[in-house]
PDB file of C-alpha atoms in Angstrom:
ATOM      1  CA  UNK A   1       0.000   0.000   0.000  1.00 40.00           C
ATOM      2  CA  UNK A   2       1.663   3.579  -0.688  1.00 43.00           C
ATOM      3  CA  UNK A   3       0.898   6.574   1.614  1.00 43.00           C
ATOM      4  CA  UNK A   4       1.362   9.559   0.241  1.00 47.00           C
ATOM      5  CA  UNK A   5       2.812  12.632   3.024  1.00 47.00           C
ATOM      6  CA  UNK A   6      -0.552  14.267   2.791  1.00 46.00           C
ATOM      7  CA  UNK A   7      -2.108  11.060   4.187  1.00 41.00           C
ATOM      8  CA  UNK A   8       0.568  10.348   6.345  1.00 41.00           C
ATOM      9  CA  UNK A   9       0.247  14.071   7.812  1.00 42.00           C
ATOM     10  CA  UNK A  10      -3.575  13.793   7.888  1.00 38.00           C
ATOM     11  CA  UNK A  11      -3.095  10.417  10.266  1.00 37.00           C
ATOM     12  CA  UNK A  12      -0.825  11.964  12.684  1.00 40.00           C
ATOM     13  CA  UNK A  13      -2.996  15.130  13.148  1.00 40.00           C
ATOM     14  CA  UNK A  14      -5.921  12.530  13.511  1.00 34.00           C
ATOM     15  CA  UNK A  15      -4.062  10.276  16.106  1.00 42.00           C
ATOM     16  CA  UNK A  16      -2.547  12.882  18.387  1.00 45.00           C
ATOM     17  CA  UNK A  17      -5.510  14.859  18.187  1.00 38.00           C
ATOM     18  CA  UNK A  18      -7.436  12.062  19.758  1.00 37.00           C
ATOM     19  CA  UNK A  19      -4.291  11.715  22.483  1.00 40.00           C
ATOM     20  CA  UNK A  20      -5.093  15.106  24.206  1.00 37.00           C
ATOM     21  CA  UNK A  21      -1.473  14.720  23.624  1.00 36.00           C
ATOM     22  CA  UNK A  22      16.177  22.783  13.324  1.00 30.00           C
ATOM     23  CA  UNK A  23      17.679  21.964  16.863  1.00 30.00           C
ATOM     24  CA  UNK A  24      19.859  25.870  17.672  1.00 32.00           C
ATOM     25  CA  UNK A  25      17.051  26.741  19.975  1.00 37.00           C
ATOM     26  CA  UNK A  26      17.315  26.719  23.805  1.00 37.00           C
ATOM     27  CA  UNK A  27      14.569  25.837  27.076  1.00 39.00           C
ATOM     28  CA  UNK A  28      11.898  27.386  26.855  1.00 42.00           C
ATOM     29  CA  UNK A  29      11.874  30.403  29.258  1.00 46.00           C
ATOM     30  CA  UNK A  30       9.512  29.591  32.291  1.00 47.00           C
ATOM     31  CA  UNK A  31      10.243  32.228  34.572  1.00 44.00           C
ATOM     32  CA  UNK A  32       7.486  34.218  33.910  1.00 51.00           C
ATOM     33  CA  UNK A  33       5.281  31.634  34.399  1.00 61.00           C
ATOM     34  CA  UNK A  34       7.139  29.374  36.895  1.00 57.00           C
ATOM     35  CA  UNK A  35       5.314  30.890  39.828  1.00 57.00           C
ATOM     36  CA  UNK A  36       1.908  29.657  38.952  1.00 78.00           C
ATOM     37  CA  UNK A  37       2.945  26.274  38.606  1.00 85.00           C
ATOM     38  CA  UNK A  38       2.501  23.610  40.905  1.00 88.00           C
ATOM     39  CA  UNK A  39       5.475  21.078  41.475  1.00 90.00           C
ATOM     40  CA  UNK A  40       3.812  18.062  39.196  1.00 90.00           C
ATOM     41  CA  UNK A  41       3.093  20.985  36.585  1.00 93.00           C
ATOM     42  CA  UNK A  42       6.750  22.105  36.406  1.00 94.00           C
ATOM     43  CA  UNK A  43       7.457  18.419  36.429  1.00 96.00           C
ATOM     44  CA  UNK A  44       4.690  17.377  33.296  1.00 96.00           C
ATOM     45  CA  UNK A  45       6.734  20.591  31.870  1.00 96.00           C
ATOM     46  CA  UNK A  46      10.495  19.603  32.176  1.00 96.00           C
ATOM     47  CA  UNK A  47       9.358  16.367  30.522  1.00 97.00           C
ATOM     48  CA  UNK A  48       7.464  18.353  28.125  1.00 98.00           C
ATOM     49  CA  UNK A  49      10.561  20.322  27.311  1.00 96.00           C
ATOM     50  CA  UNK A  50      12.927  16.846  26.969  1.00 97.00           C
ATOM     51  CA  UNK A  51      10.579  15.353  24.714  1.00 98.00           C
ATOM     52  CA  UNK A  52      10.178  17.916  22.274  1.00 98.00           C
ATOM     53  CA  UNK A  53      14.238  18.386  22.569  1.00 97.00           C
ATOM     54  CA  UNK A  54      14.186  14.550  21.195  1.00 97.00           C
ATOM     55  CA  UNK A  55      11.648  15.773  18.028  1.00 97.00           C
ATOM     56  CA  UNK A  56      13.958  18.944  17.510  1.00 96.00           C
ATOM     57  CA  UNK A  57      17.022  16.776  17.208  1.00 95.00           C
ATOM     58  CA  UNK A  58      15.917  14.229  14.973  1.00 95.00           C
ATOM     59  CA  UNK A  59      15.282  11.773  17.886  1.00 97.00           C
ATOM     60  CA  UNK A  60      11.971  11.309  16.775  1.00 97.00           C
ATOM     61  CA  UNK A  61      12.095   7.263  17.260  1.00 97.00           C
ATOM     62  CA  UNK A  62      13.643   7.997  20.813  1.00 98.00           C
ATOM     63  CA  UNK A  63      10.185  10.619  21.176  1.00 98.00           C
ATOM     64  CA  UNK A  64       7.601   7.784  20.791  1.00 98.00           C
ATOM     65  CA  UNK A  65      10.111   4.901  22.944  1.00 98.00           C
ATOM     66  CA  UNK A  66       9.662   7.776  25.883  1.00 97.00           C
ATOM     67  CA  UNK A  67       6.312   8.115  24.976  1.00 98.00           C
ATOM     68  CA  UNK A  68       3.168   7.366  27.194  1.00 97.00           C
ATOM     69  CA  UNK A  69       1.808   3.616  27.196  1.00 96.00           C
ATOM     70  CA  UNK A  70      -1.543   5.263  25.389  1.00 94.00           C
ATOM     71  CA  UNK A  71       0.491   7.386  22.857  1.00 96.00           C
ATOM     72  CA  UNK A  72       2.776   4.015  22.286  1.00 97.00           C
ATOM     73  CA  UNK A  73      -0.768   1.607  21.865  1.00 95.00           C
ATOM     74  CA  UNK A  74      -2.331   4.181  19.438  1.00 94.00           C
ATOM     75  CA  UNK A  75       0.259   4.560  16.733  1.00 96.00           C
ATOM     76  CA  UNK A  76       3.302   2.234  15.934  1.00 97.00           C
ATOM     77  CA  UNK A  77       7.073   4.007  16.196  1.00 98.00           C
ATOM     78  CA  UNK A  78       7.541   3.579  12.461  1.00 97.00           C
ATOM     79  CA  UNK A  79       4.321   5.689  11.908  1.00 97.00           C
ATOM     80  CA  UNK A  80       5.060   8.146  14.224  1.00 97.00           C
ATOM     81  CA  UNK A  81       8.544   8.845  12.827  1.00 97.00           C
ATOM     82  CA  UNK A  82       6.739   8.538   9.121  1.00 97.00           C
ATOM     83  CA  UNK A  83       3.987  11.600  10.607  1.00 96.00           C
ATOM     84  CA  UNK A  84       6.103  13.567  12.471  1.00 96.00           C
ATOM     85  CA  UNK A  85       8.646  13.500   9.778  1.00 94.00           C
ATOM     86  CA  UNK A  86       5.992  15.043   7.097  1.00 95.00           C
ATOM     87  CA  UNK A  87       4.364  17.519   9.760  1.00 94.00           C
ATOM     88  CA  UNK A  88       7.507  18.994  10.593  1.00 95.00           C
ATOM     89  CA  UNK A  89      10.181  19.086   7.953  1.00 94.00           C
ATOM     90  CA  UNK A  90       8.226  21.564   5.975  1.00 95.00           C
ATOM     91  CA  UNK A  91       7.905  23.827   8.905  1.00 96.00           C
ATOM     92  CA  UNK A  92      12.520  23.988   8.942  1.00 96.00           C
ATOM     93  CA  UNK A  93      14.118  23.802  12.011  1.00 95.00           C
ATOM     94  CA  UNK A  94      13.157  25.283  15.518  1.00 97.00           C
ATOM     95  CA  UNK A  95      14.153  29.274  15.720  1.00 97.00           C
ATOM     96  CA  UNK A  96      12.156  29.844  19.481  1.00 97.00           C
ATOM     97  CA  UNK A  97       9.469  27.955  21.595  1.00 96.00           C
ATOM     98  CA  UNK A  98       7.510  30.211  24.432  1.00 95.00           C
ATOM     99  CA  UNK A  99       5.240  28.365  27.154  1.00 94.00           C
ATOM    100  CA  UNK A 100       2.391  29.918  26.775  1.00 94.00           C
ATOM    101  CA  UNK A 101       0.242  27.776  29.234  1.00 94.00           C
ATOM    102  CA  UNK A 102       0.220  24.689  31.733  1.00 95.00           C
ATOM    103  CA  UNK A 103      -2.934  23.782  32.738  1.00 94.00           C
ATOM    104  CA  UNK A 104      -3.535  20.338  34.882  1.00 94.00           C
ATOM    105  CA  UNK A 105      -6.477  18.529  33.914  1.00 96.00           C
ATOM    106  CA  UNK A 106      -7.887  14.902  34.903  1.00 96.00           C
ATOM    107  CA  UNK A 107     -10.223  14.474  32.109  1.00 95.00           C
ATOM    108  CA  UNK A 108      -9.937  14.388  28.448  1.00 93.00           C
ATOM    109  CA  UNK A 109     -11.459  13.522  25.373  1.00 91.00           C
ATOM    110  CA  UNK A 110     -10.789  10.078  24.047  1.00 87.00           C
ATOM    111  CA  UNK A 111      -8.201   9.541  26.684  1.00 90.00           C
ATOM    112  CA  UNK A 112      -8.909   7.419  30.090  1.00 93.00           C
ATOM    113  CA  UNK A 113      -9.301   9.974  33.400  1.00 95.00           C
ATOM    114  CA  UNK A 114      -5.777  10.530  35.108  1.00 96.00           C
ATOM    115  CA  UNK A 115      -3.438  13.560  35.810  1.00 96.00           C
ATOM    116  CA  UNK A 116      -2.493  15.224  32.460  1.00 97.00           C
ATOM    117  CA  UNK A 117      -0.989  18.858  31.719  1.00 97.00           C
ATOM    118  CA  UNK A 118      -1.878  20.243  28.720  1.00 97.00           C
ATOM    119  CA  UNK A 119       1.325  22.651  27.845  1.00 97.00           C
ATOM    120  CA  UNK A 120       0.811  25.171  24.834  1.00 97.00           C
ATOM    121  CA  UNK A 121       3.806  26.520  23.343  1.00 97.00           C
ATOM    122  CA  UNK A 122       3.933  30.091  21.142  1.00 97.00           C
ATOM    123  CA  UNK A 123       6.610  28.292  18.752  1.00 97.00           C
ATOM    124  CA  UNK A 124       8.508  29.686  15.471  1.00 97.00           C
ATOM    125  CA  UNK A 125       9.914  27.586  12.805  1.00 97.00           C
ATOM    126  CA  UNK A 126      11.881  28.667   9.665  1.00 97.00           C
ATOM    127  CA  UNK A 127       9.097  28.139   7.378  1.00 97.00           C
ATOM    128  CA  UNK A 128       6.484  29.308  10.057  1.00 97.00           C
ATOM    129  CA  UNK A 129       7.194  31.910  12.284  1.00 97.00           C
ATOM    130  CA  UNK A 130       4.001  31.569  14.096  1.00 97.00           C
ATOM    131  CA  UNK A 131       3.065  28.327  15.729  1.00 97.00           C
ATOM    132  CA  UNK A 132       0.905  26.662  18.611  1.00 97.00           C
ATOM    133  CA  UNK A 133       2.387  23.434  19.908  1.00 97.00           C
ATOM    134  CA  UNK A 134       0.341  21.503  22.379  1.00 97.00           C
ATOM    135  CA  UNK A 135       2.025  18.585  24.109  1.00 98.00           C
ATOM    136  CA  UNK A 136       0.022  16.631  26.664  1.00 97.00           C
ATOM    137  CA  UNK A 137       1.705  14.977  29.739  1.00 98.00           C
ATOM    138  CA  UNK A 138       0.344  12.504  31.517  1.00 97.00           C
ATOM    139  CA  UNK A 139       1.467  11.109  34.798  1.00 97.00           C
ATOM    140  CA  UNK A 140       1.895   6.906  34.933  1.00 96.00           C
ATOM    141  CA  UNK A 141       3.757   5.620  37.612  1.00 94.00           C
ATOM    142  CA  UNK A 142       5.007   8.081  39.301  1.00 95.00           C
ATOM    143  CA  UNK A 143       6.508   9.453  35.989  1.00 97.00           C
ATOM    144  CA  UNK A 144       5.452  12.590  33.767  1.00 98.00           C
ATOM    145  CA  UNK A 145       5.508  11.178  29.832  1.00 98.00           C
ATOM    146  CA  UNK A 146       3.862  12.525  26.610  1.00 98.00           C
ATOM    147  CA  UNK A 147       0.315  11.265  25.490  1.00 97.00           C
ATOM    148  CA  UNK A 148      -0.245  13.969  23.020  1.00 95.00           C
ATOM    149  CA  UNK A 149       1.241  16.159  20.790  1.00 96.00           C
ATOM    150  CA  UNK A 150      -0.377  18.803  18.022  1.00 94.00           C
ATOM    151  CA  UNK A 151       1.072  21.460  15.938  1.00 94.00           C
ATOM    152  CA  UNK A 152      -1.751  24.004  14.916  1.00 92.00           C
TER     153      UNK A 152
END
């Protein structure tokens, strides 16, 4: 069967939308923020922040290994590095990434009930200098790891 990228693209929007889930750029500043946030928030954040470093870098395979058990039983690692790979190369490499917002949640759409975070970034590419990112933590075992992820 061949896939064309604007199927390929159209599955990974579809899959990580259902998961209320260039490399010269730096951490995200959180200062400003920082105060607001609760310990598990600045926690679902730092892993937030590592697992988009992985995407940045090319890591995208070592993204979905790190991934949450839902993220990891909804799409297979070859797909996700097949999606993410179409979704983002147009955009060029990372210039900046802002957090925007952190907020904790416990319910989502499509996902089971449980502690998430859903983080939105103001991010800027080469090829789009005006992006919203949306990565969605969840906490499993004791550990904060990525169930969603969205580019919009």
């Amino acid at each position: 069967m061949t896939v064309n990228k604007n199927q390929t693209r159209r599955a990974c929007l579809i899959v990580v939308a259902l998961l209320p889930i260039g490399c010269a750029a730096t951490t995200p500043p959180v200062a400003s923020l920082a105060p607001s946030l609760d310990a598990s928030q600045k926690a679902a954040l730092s892993a937030a922040e590592s697992w988009l470093a992985l995407i940045d870098h090319g890591k995208v395979g070592e993204s979905w290994d790190g991934a949450a058990s839902t993220f990891t039983r909804a799409v297979t690692r070859d797909s996700w590095k097949t999606a993410v790979d179409a979704v983002r190369e147009p955009l060029g490499g990372l210039v900046s990434r802002v957090v925007k917002s952190a907020e904790r949640k416990t319910s989502l759409p499509g996902a089971p009930d449980g502690n998430y975070v859903v983080i939105q970034f103001d991010t800027a590419f080469e090829k789009k200098k005006q992006a919203v990112e949306t990565v969605t933590p969840m906490e499993e075992g004791g550990v904060w790891k990525v169930a969603g992820y969205f580019i919009r």
